[in-house]
């Protein structure tokens, strides 16, 4: 999709389709009022007939509106004016994009940035139009022999602004939005690929592709022998049951000064999770290809950072493996030694994500990080607690947790903080090792984070459990690309605070 900026009055825009908002009770947005004045009250007369009332996501397509230069006019419902928040705004933008793509108009001008969204400026609204439009039009069909083709898809979208001051800053918003949308798209593509294609080796190749030809980016992929030399007993224990070679992938971006401490993003990369010997139920097991969405979000975030050339040092670390049952697979009751030297009694082989992450978190120490954030589809308990709306957040540093929560709000990619109290640590006690890898049914998301916290004593750390937000089920089954927007916003905020 090609995005640009258009300034000036909406009625003067020569385009295949113009997009403006309508609030509930048929109240016109500023751009719609300007059009209605030029059209001699035409829009108000149409709305009086009851064709739409402005409910959020409603659309109405009009042709040859008098007094305007556009071929078509798309009215988009935005709900109650005072209740237009970030979620409803994105929903309105997405509805507009989907309807535009069906009209046969290959280009359009959107004036949805003139809507008032509580607490949001024009920069935010313009960026959200780019991100939400790209997300709404995303289709994963690369593995279909026959693809559904739109007759004349939307190819160009200009973002209309009436204030010249906004026009001067609009390109920066578009650049950010396109970078984040590209990162989300990469994360969705990787998540949607099946496990027989998106293997640990494939993820390593994707990291190398991101680094290819870029002076500031370096990719390193360690194999089983390298990890054995390091002593990554927890990660290799999970990989024991699979024929697919495990990988430890590192992608280093140096956009900041040489001595600046990096932010390290650690992404869980279980490219298919059967549960191992603690085998999962067969129903919906196909969705366990999404168990590498943490890894996908790390690559997606790095892709956005590279595209924006942020003046930061950011490192992605991805432990990648399948979790399969076989004669070589780990068994409940097995004890392994992690890279940190701590021993772990494996009571459930389906709690494998924390095993590969704990070695990656110890490995992250070598980069002397300013902060480490791990991202993982870690616990079903998080889905029960927070559903599909918010990622779970736990941290050993209050300011880091605060910054991530704020970034999630700003990016419309929210997280919710859960406690990381020492009271929960006792649930991980083992009679035979330093700790068990599970803490029982109670507070499963918290005890999983408690486990990881034992490997993060040397730096500021936060954990994002994305089990509920990384993919959708049902008719819309597929990866979402979350939390790429949250992570990218967090990094953008760090740049702004410098």
C-alpha positions as a Python dict, from the first residue, in 0.01 Angstrom:
ca = {
    (1, 'X'): (0, 0, 0),
    (2, 'X'): (126, 347, -89),
    (3, 'X'): (53, 621, 166),
    (4, 'X'): (89, 997, 119),
    (5, 'X'): (-30, 1328, 266),
    (6, 'X'): (-293, 1558, 118),
    (7, 'X'): (-370, 1903, 255),
    (8, 'X'): (-664, 2127, 180),
    (9, 'X'): (-1042, 2113, 191),
    (10, 'X'): (-1205, 1771, 140),
    (11, 'X'): (-1454, 1896, -123),
    (12, 'X'): (-1162, 1996, -350),
    (13, 'X'): (-992, 1654, -350),
    (14, 'X'): (-994, 1480, -688),
    (15, 'X'): (-993, 1113, -602),
    (16, 'X'): (-1172, 787, -676),
    (17, 'X'): (-1307, 786, -321),
    (18, 'X'): (-1314, 1026, -28),
    (19, 'X'): (-1357, 897, 328),
    (20, 'X'): (-1514, 1096, 613),
    (21, 'X'): (-1665, 1009, 950),
    (22, 'X'): (-2021, 1024, 1080),
    (23, 'X'): (-2100, 1005, 1451),
    (24, 'X'): (-2405, 839, 1599),
    (25, 'X'): (-2734, 1023, 1574),
    (26, 'X'): (-2617, 1125, 1225),
    (27, 'X'): (-2377, 1391, 1349),
    (28, 'X'): (-2122, 1492, 1085),
    (29, 'X'): (-1748, 1508, 1149),
    (30, 'X'): (-1568, 1835, 1060),
    (31, 'X'): (-1466, 1704, 716),
    (32, 'X'): (-1819, 1575, 654),
    (33, 'X'): (-1966, 1912, 752),
    (34, 'X'): (-1737, 2084, 502),
    (35, 'X'): (-1854, 1846, 230),
    (36, 'X'): (-2218, 1889, 326),
    (37, 'X'): (-2188, 2266, 303),
    (38, 'X'): (-2035, 2240, -45),
    (39, 'X'): (-2308, 1995, -145),
    (40, 'X'): (-2593, 2214, -24),
    (41, 'X'): (-2703, 1986, 261),
    (42, 'X'): (-2692, 1671, 48),
    (43, 'X'): (-2534, 1452, 319),
    (44, 'X'): (-2780, 1553, 589),
    (45, 'X'): (-3070, 1474, 355),
    (46, 'X'): (-2927, 1128, 281),
    (47, 'X'): (-2879, 1055, 650),
    (48, 'X'): (-3231, 1170, 735),
    (49, 'X'): (-3364, 888, 515),
    (50, 'X'): (-3215, 638, 760),
    (51, 'X'): (-2946, 482, 541),
    (52, 'X'): (-2701, 495, 836),
    (53, 'X'): (-2707, 629, 1190),
    (54, 'X'): (-2332, 644, 1258),
    (55, 'X'): (-2282, 327, 1461),
    (56, 'X'): (-1912, 238, 1484),
    (57, 'X'): (-1801, 38, 1181),
    (58, 'X'): (-2107, 119, 969),
    (59, 'X'): (-2035, 233, 613),
    (60, 'X'): (-2235, 399, 336),
    (61, 'X'): (-2100, 452, -16),
    (62, 'X'): (-2232, 747, -218),
    (63, 'X'): (-2162, 835, -582),
    (64, 'X'): (-2135, 1172, -758),
    (65, 'X'): (-2205, 1388, -455),
    (66, 'X'): (-2281, 1742, -584),
    (67, 'X'): (-2033, 2018, -510),
    (68, 'X'): (-1740, 1776, -464),
    (69, 'X'): (-1451, 1665, -687),
    (70, 'X'): (-1451, 1299, -578),
    (71, 'X'): (-1609, 1012, -773),
    (72, 'X'): (-1728, 833, -459),
    (73, 'X'): (-1782, 931, -98),
    (74, 'X'): (-1754, 674, 180),
    (75, 'X'): (-1925, 762, 508),
    (76, 'X'): (-1788, 569, 805),
    (77, 'X'): (-1971, 530, 1136),
    (78, 'X'): (-1769, 630, 1443),
    (79, 'X'): (-2016, 579, 1728),
    (80, 'X'): (-2087, 841, 1994),
    (81, 'X'): (-1857, 1142, 1952),
    (82, 'X'): (-1769, 1162, 2321),
    (83, 'X'): (-1701, 788, 2341),
    (84, 'X'): (-1461, 760, 2046),
    (85, 'X'): (-1158, 593, 2205),
    (86, 'X'): (-851, 421, 2059),
    (87, 'X'): (-1022, 86, 2002),
    (88, 'X'): (-1329, 232, 1834),
    (89, 'X'): (-1113, 459, 1620),
    (90, 'X'): (-909, 164, 1491),
    (91, 'X'): (-1231, -30, 1429),
    (92, 'X'): (-1369, 259, 1222),
    (93, 'X'): (-1046, 283, 1022),
    (94, 'X'): (-1045, -94, 962),
    (95, 'X'): (-1407, -87, 846),
    (96, 'X'): (-1323, 194, 604),
    (97, 'X'): (-1026, 4, 463),
    (98, 'X'): (-1225, -315, 406),
    (99, 'X'): (-1509, -128, 237),
    (100, 'X'): (-1268, 76, 24),
    (101, 'X'): (-1107, -242, -100),
    (102, 'X'): (-1446, -359, -227),
    (103, 'X'): (-1544, -40, -411),
    (104, 'X'): (-1317, -73, -713),
    (105, 'X'): (-1141, 251, -621),
    (106, 'X'): (-767, 202, -651),
    (107, 'X'): (-694, 531, -475),
    (108, 'X'): (-864, 722, -195),
    (109, 'X'): (-824, 1015, 42),
    (110, 'X'): (-913, 961, 408),
    (111, 'X'): (-1012, 1244, 641),
    (112, 'X'): (-1056, 1020, 946),
    (113, 'X'): (-763, 1200, 1113),
    (114, 'X'): (-998, 1495, 1175),
    (115, 'X'): (-1198, 1291, 1427),
    (116, 'X'): (-1148, 1373, 1793),
    (117, 'X'): (-1006, 1078, 1987),
    (118, 'X'): (-969, 1126, 2360),
    (119, 'X'): (-607, 1197, 2453),
    (120, 'X'): (-467, 1142, 2102),
    (121, 'X'): (-302, 1391, 1868),
    (122, 'X'): (-296, 1404, 1488),
    (123, 'X'): (38, 1219, 1471),
    (124, 'X'): (-113, 925, 1658),
    (125, 'X'): (-428, 922, 1443),
    (126, 'X'): (-234, 932, 1115),
    (127, 'X'): (-8, 650, 1229),
    (128, 'X'): (-305, 441, 1338),
    (129, 'X'): (-471, 487, 997),
    (130, 'X'): (-162, 337, 833),
    (131, 'X'): (-130, 50, 1082),
    (132, 'X'): (-501, -35, 1099),
    (133, 'X'): (-545, -15, 721),
    (134, 'X'): (-253, -250, 656),
    (135, 'X'): (-379, -490, 923),
    (136, 'X'): (-735, -489, 785),
    (137, 'X'): (-621, -566, 430),
    (138, 'X'): (-371, -837, 529),
    (139, 'X'): (-435, -1174, 364),
    (140, 'X'): (-229, -1490, 410),
    (141, 'X'): (-274, -1686, 87),
    (142, 'X'): (79, -1770, -20),
    (143, 'X'): (21, -2145, 28),
    (144, 'X'): (-308, -2156, -168),
    (145, 'X'): (-300, -2278, -528),
    (146, 'X'): (-591, -2047, -613),
    (147, 'X'): (-591, -1705, -457),
    (148, 'X'): (-897, -1486, -401),
    (149, 'X'): (-838, -1176, -610),
    (150, 'X'): (-995, -838, -549),
    (151, 'X'): (-1111, -692, -882),
    (152, 'X'): (-946, -354, -832),
    (153, 'X'): (-780, -344, -488),
    (154, 'X'): (-700, -25, -304),
    (155, 'X'): (-340, 67, -385),
    (156, 'X'): (-298, 431, -278),
    (157, 'X'): (-433, 601, 31),
    (158, 'X'): (-372, 970, 96),
    (159, 'X'): (-422, 1098, 449),
    (160, 'X'): (-606, 1427, 441),
    (161, 'X'): (-516, 1706, 684),
    (162, 'X'): (-669, 2053, 687),
    (163, 'X'): (-408, 2220, 912),
    (164, 'X'): (-76, 2305, 743),
    (165, 'X'): (111, 2245, 1071),
    (166, 'X'): (-20, 1888, 1075),
    (167, 'X'): (78, 1842, 710),
    (168, 'X'): (440, 1926, 788),
    (169, 'X'): (461, 1650, 1052),
    (170, 'X'): (238, 1396, 882),
    (171, 'X'): (515, 1221, 690),
    (172, 'X'): (690, 1121, 1013),
    (173, 'X'): (368, 957, 1134),
    (174, 'X'): (331, 771, 804),
    (175, 'X'): (693, 653, 818),
    (176, 'X'): (645, 516, 1169),
    (177, 'X'): (314, 355, 1076),
    (178, 'X'): (457, 185, 770),
    (179, 'X'): (756, 51, 964),
    (180, 'X'): (537, -89, 1241),
    (181, 'X'): (290, -232, 988),
    (182, 'X'): (578, -404, 806),
    (183, 'X'): (701, -551, 1134),
    (184, 'X'): (351, -673, 1221),
    (185, 'X'): (316, -823, 873),
    (186, 'X'): (644, -1015, 910),
    (187, 'X'): (537, -1146, 1252),
    (188, 'X'): (200, -1257, 1110),
    (189, 'X'): (361, -1425, 808),
    (190, 'X'): (598, -1624, 1028),
    (191, 'X'): (324, -1715, 1273),
    (192, 'X'): (86, -1832, 1002),
    (193, 'X'): (340, -2057, 830),
    (194, 'X'): (302, -2426, 922),
    (195, 'X'): (558, -2604, 1135),
    (196, 'X'): (693, -2803, 842),
    (197, 'X'): (803, -2476, 677),
    (198, 'X'): (872, -2239, 967),
    (199, 'X'): (1136, -2449, 1143),
    (200, 'X'): (1416, -2326, 1369),
    (201, 'X'): (1641, -2326, 1062),
    (202, 'X'): (1386, -2113, 873),
    (203, 'X'): (1374, -1860, 1158),
    (204, 'X'): (1753, -1840, 1149),
    (205, 'X'): (1739, -1774, 775),
    (206, 'X'): (1488, -1493, 833),
    (207, 'X'): (1726, -1329, 1081),
    (208, 'X'): (2009, -1354, 831),
    (209, 'X'): (1786, -1200, 565),
    (210, 'X'): (1714, -901, 791),
    (211, 'X'): (2089, -852, 842),
    (212, 'X'): (2184, -902, 477),
    (213, 'X'): (2360, -600, 330),
    (214, 'X'): (2311, -388, 643),
    (215, 'X'): (2622, -255, 813),
    (216, 'X'): (2449, -194, 1146),
    (217, 'X'): (2287, -539, 1170),
    (218, 'X'): (2450, -871, 1253),
    (219, 'X'): (2287, -1216, 1266),
    (220, 'X'): (2438, -1515, 1446),
    (221, 'X'): (2285, -1864, 1449),
    (222, 'X'): (2421, -2121, 1695),
    (223, 'X'): (2353, -2492, 1642),
    (224, 'X'): (2330, -2787, 1879),
    (225, 'X'): (2708, -2830, 1919),
    (226, 'X'): (2752, -2462, 2000),
    (227, 'X'): (2482, -2482, 2265),
    (228, 'X'): (2633, -2799, 2411),
    (229, 'X'): (2967, -2618, 2450),
    (230, 'X'): (2792, -2332, 2627),
    (231, 'X'): (2604, -2570, 2860),
    (232, 'X'): (2247, -2487, 2757),
    (233, 'X'): (2104, -2797, 2921),
    (234, 'X'): (1747, -2665, 2955),
    (235, 'X'): (1706, -2559, 2592),
    (236, 'X'): (1870, -2876, 2461),
    (237, 'X'): (1649, -3089, 2687),
    (238, 'X'): (1340, -2965, 2502),
    (239, 'X'): (1511, -3027, 2166),
    (240, 'X'): (1603, -3383, 2258),
    (241, 'X'): (1281, -3533, 2120),
    (242, 'X'): (1283, -3370, 1778),
    (243, 'X'): (1470, -3446, 1456),
    (244, 'X'): (1458, -3075, 1369),
    (245, 'X'): (1792, -2907, 1459),
    (246, 'X'): (1751, -2648, 1737),
    (247, 'X'): (1894, -2300, 1693),
    (248, 'X'): (1987, -2006, 1912),
    (249, 'X'): (1940, -1699, 1695),
    (250, 'X'): (2084, -1357, 1774),
    (251, 'X'): (2007, -1045, 1570),
    (252, 'X'): (2206, -738, 1676),
    (253, 'X'): (2113, -387, 1561),
    (254, 'X'): (2356, -108, 1650),
    (255, 'X'): (2183, 219, 1580),
    (256, 'X'): (2309, 387, 1896),
    (257, 'X'): (2658, 468, 2018),
    (258, 'X'): (2906, 188, 2060),
    (259, 'X'): (2906, 208, 2439),
    (260, 'X'): (2529, 239, 2481),
    (261, 'X'): (2374, -52, 2666),
    (262, 'X'): (2124, -240, 2447),
    (263, 'X'): (1765, -340, 2496),
    (264, 'X'): (1747, -718, 2454),
    (265, 'X'): (1429, -882, 2329),
    (266, 'X'): (1406, -1256, 2394),
    (267, 'X'): (1140, -1443, 2195),
    (268, 'X'): (1014, -1794, 2258),
    (269, 'X'): (1058, -1991, 1936),
    (270, 'X'): (887, -2328, 1979),
    (271, 'X'): (808, -2383, 1612),
    (272, 'X'): (568, -2665, 1695),
    (273, 'X'): (460, -2777, 2041),
    (274, 'X'): (305, -3119, 2085),
    (275, 'X'): (360, -3100, 2459),
    (276, 'X'): (626, -3371, 2435),
    (277, 'X'): (569, -3676, 2654),
    (278, 'X'): (306, -3470, 2842),
    (279, 'X'): (113, -3479, 2514),
    (280, 'X'): (-148, -3212, 2441),
    (281, 'X'): (-505, -3309, 2340),
    (282, 'X'): (-546, -3354, 1964),
    (283, 'X'): (-820, -3091, 1927),
    (284, 'X'): (-678, -2760, 1801),
    (285, 'X'): (-322, -2891, 1826),
    (286, 'X'): (-264, -2743, 1480),
    (287, 'X'): (-263, -2403, 1653),
    (288, 'X'): (60, -2497, 1826),
    (289, 'X'): (241, -2373, 1515),
    (290, 'X'): (173, -2034, 1677),
    (291, 'X'): (395, -2122, 1974),
    (292, 'X'): (677, -1931, 1806),
    (293, 'X'): (489, -1602, 1793),
    (294, 'X'): (720, -1458, 2057),
    (295, 'X'): (1012, -1521, 1824),
    (296, 'X'): (812, -1379, 1533),
    (297, 'X'): (739, -1060, 1731),
    (298, 'X'): (1110, -1013, 1804),
    (299, 'X'): (1197, -1039, 1434),
    (300, 'X'): (904, -812, 1346),
    (301, 'X'): (1011, -551, 1599),
    (302, 'X'): (1371, -559, 1476),
    (303, 'X'): (1243, -522, 1120),
    (304, 'X'): (1054, -206, 1224),
    (305, 'X'): (1354, -70, 1415),
    (306, 'X'): (1586, -130, 1119),
    (307, 'X'): (1343, 38, 880),
    (308, 'X'): (1310, 346, 1104),
    (309, 'X'): (1686, 351, 1174),
    (310, 'X'): (1624, 421, 1541),
    (311, 'X'): (1927, 559, 1731),
    (312, 'X'): (1928, 269, 1978),
    (313, 'X'): (2110, -57, 2025),
    (314, 'X'): (1859, -343, 2015),
    (315, 'X'): (1933, -715, 2025),
    (316, 'X'): (1698, -1002, 1955),
    (317, 'X'): (1767, -1345, 2107),
    (318, 'X'): (1555, -1637, 1990),
    (319, 'X'): (1583, -1991, 2130),
    (320, 'X'): (1417, -2209, 1866),
    (321, 'X'): (1316, -2576, 1866),
    (322, 'X'): (1024, -2813, 1820),
    (323, 'X'): (882, -2994, 2125),
    (324, 'X'): (814, -3351, 2016),
    (325, 'X'): (759, -3691, 2182),
    (326, 'X'): (1006, -3968, 2096),
    (327, 'X'): (1228, -4225, 2257),
    (328, 'X'): (1487, -3953, 2315),
    (329, 'X'): (1244, -3695, 2456),
    (330, 'X'): (1269, -3570, 2813),
    (331, 'X'): (1032, -3736, 3062),
    (332, 'X'): (846, -3602, 3365),
    (333, 'X'): (1084, -3634, 3657),
    (334, 'X'): (1399, -3574, 3453),
    (335, 'X'): (1645, -3323, 3596),
    (336, 'X'): (1855, -3094, 3376),
    (337, 'X'): (2119, -2830, 3439),
    (338, 'X'): (2057, -2489, 3287),
    (339, 'X'): (2318, -2251, 3145),
    (340, 'X'): (2304, -2064, 3478),
    (341, 'X'): (2410, -2378, 3662),
    (342, 'X'): (2074, -2412, 3839),
    (343, 'X'): (1907, -2752, 3818),
    (344, 'X'): (1547, -2803, 3710),
    (345, 'X'): (1313, -3094, 3775),
    (346, 'X'): (1086, -3126, 3471),
    (347, 'X'): (747, -3223, 3609),
    (348, 'X'): (562, -3143, 3287),
    (349, 'X'): (726, -3148, 2943),
    (350, 'X'): (452, -2920, 2811),
    (351, 'X'): (598, -2639, 3024),
    (352, 'X'): (882, -2623, 2774),
    (353, 'X'): (878, -2255, 2686),
    (354, 'X'): (1024, -2149, 3019),
    (355, 'X'): (1299, -2409, 2975),
    (356, 'X'): (1425, -2267, 2647),
    (357, 'X'): (1374, -1909, 2769),
    (358, 'X'): (1572, -1953, 3091),
    (359, 'X'): (1889, -2041, 2898),
    (360, 'X'): (1831, -1753, 2655),
    (361, 'X'): (1782, -1513, 2948),
    (362, 'X'): (2112, -1626, 3100),
    (363, 'X'): (2275, -1589, 2757),
    (364, 'X'): (2147, -1230, 2744),
    (365, 'X'): (2376, -1136, 3035),
    (366, 'X'): (2676, -1125, 2800),
    (367, 'X'): (2534, -817, 2626),
    (368, 'X'): (2532, -615, 2953),
    (369, 'X'): (2177, -499, 2875),
    (370, 'X'): (2000, -189, 2996),
    (371, 'X'): (1676, -391, 2992),
    (372, 'X'): (1562, -736, 2885),
    (373, 'X'): (1208, -815, 2773),
    (374, 'X'): (1102, -1168, 2696),
    (375, 'X'): (796, -1239, 2485),
    (376, 'X'): (629, -1578, 2493),
    (377, 'X'): (307, -1767, 2434),
    (378, 'X'): (374, -1915, 2773),
    (379, 'X'): (62, -2013, 2968),
    (380, 'X'): (-299, -2104, 2905),
    (381, 'X'): (-362, -1952, 3246),
    (382, 'X'): (-298, -1608, 3095),
    (383, 'X'): (-575, -1667, 2841),
    (384, 'X'): (-813, -1754, 3125),
    (385, 'X'): (-707, -1448, 3325),
    (386, 'X'): (-699, -1180, 3054),
    (387, 'X'): (-867, -1330, 2747),
    (388, 'X'): (-762, -1204, 2405),
    (389, 'X'): (-748, -834, 2486),
    (390, 'X'): (-432, -782, 2690),
    (391, 'X'): (-94, -948, 2725),
    (392, 'X'): (19, -1040, 3075),
    (393, 'X'): (308, -831, 3209),
    (394, 'X'): (536, -915, 3501),
    (395, 'X'): (862, -744, 3588),
    (396, 'X'): (1136, -710, 3847),
    (397, 'X'): (1161, -335, 3777),
    (398, 'X'): (861, -105, 3836),
    (399, 'X'): (978, 169, 3599),
    (400, 'X'): (1025, -80, 3315),
    (401, 'X'): (677, -221, 3375),
    (402, 'X'): (532, 131, 3378),
    (403, 'X'): (701, 219, 3049),
    (404, 'X'): (571, -96, 2880),
    (405, 'X'): (218, -39, 3006),
    (406, 'X'): (227, 318, 2876),
    (407, 'X'): (363, 202, 2542),
    (408, 'X'): (85, -55, 2513),
    (409, 'X'): (-180, 211, 2574),
    (410, 'X'): (-25, 445, 2317),
    (411, 'X'): (6, 169, 2057),
    (412, 'X'): (-343, 21, 2114),
    (413, 'X'): (-163, -303, 2203),
    (414, 'X'): (-234, -324, 2572),
    (415, 'X'): (-80, -525, 2855),
    (416, 'X'): (-193, -574, 3214),
    (417, 'X'): (46, -614, 3504),
    (418, 'X'): (28, -913, 3738),
    (419, 'X'): (217, -941, 4071),
    (420, 'X'): (559, -1101, 4094),
    (421, 'X'): (563, -1149, 4470),
    (422, 'X'): (803, -1382, 4648),
    (423, 'X'): (496, -1546, 4806),
    (424, 'X'): (450, -1745, 4482),
    (425, 'X'): (809, -1872, 4457),
    (426, 'X'): (747, -2158, 4700),
    (427, 'X'): (517, -2327, 4449),
    (428, 'X'): (829, -2410, 4244),
    (429, 'X'): (1000, -2602, 4526),
    (430, 'X'): (1142, -2944, 4433),
    (431, 'X'): (1263, -3227, 4658),
    (432, 'X'): (1524, -3327, 4401),
    (433, 'X'): (1649, -3014, 4219),
    (434, 'X'): (1688, -2640, 4268),
    (435, 'X'): (1338, -2587, 4130),
    (436, 'X'): (1051, -2753, 3945),
    (437, 'X'): (942, -2626, 3604),
    (438, 'X'): (576, -2591, 3709),
    (439, 'X'): (405, -2459, 4019),
    (440, 'X'): (65, -2625, 4004),
    (441, 'X'): (-274, -2500, 3882),
    (442, 'X'): (-295, -2189, 4097),
    (443, 'X'): (-155, -1865, 3952),
    (444, 'X'): (0, -2044, 3656),
    (445, 'X'): (100, -1727, 3471),
    (446, 'X'): (264, -1582, 3781),
    (447, 'X'): (457, -1896, 3877),
    (448, 'X'): (583, -1928, 3518),
    (449, 'X'): (720, -1573, 3548),
    (450, 'X'): (859, -1658, 3893),
    (451, 'X'): (1052, -1940, 3729),
    (452, 'X'): (1197, -1702, 3468),
    (453, 'X'): (1279, -1440, 3731),
    (454, 'X'): (1534, -1677, 3883),
    (455, 'X'): (1745, -1630, 3570),
    (456, 'X'): (1719, -1248, 3553),
    (457, 'X'): (1886, -1132, 3874),
    (458, 'X'): (2160, -936, 3696),
    (459, 'X'): (1948, -692, 3497),
    (460, 'X'): (1612, -514, 3469),
    (461, 'X'): (1366, -757, 3315),
    (462, 'X'): (1005, -779, 3204),
    (463, 'X'): (804, -1073, 3079),
    (464, 'X'): (514, -1050, 2832),
    (465, 'X'): (286, -1353, 2823),
    (466, 'X'): (114, -1325, 2484),
    (467, 'X'): (-72, -1657, 2485),
    (468, 'X'): (-407, -1479, 2458),
    (469, 'X'): (-316, -1212, 2203),
    (470, 'X'): (-70, -1373, 1960),
    (471, 'X'): (-334, -1536, 1740),
    (472, 'X'): (-707, -1554, 1680),
    (473, 'X'): (-923, -1863, 1662),
    (474, 'X'): (-1235, -1951, 1463),
    (475, 'X'): (-1318, -1791, 1128),
    (476, 'X'): (-1043, -1533, 1173),
    (477, 'X'): (-782, -1790, 1274),
    (478, 'X'): (-435, -1650, 1226),
    (479, 'X'): (-146, -1467, 1386),
    (480, 'X'): (-208, -1107, 1497),
    (481, 'X'): (149, -975, 1499),
    (482, 'X'): (112, -858, 1859),
    (483, 'X'): (300, -729, 2053),
    (484, 'X'): (512, -570, 1777),
    (485, 'X'): (327, -234, 1814),
    (486, 'X'): (380, -232, 2192),
    (487, 'X'): (750, -317, 2169),
    (488, 'X'): (815, -69, 1889),
    (489, 'X'): (634, 207, 2078),
    (490, 'X'): (844, 130, 2386),
    (491, 'X'): (1161, 174, 2179),
    (492, 'X'): (1026, 493, 2017),
    (493, 'X'): (954, 629, 2367),
    (494, 'X'): (1313, 555, 2471),
    (495, 'X'): (1436, 759, 2175),
    (496, 'X'): (1203, 1046, 2266),
    (497, 'X'): (1325, 1041, 2627),
    (498, 'X'): (1692, 1070, 2530),
}
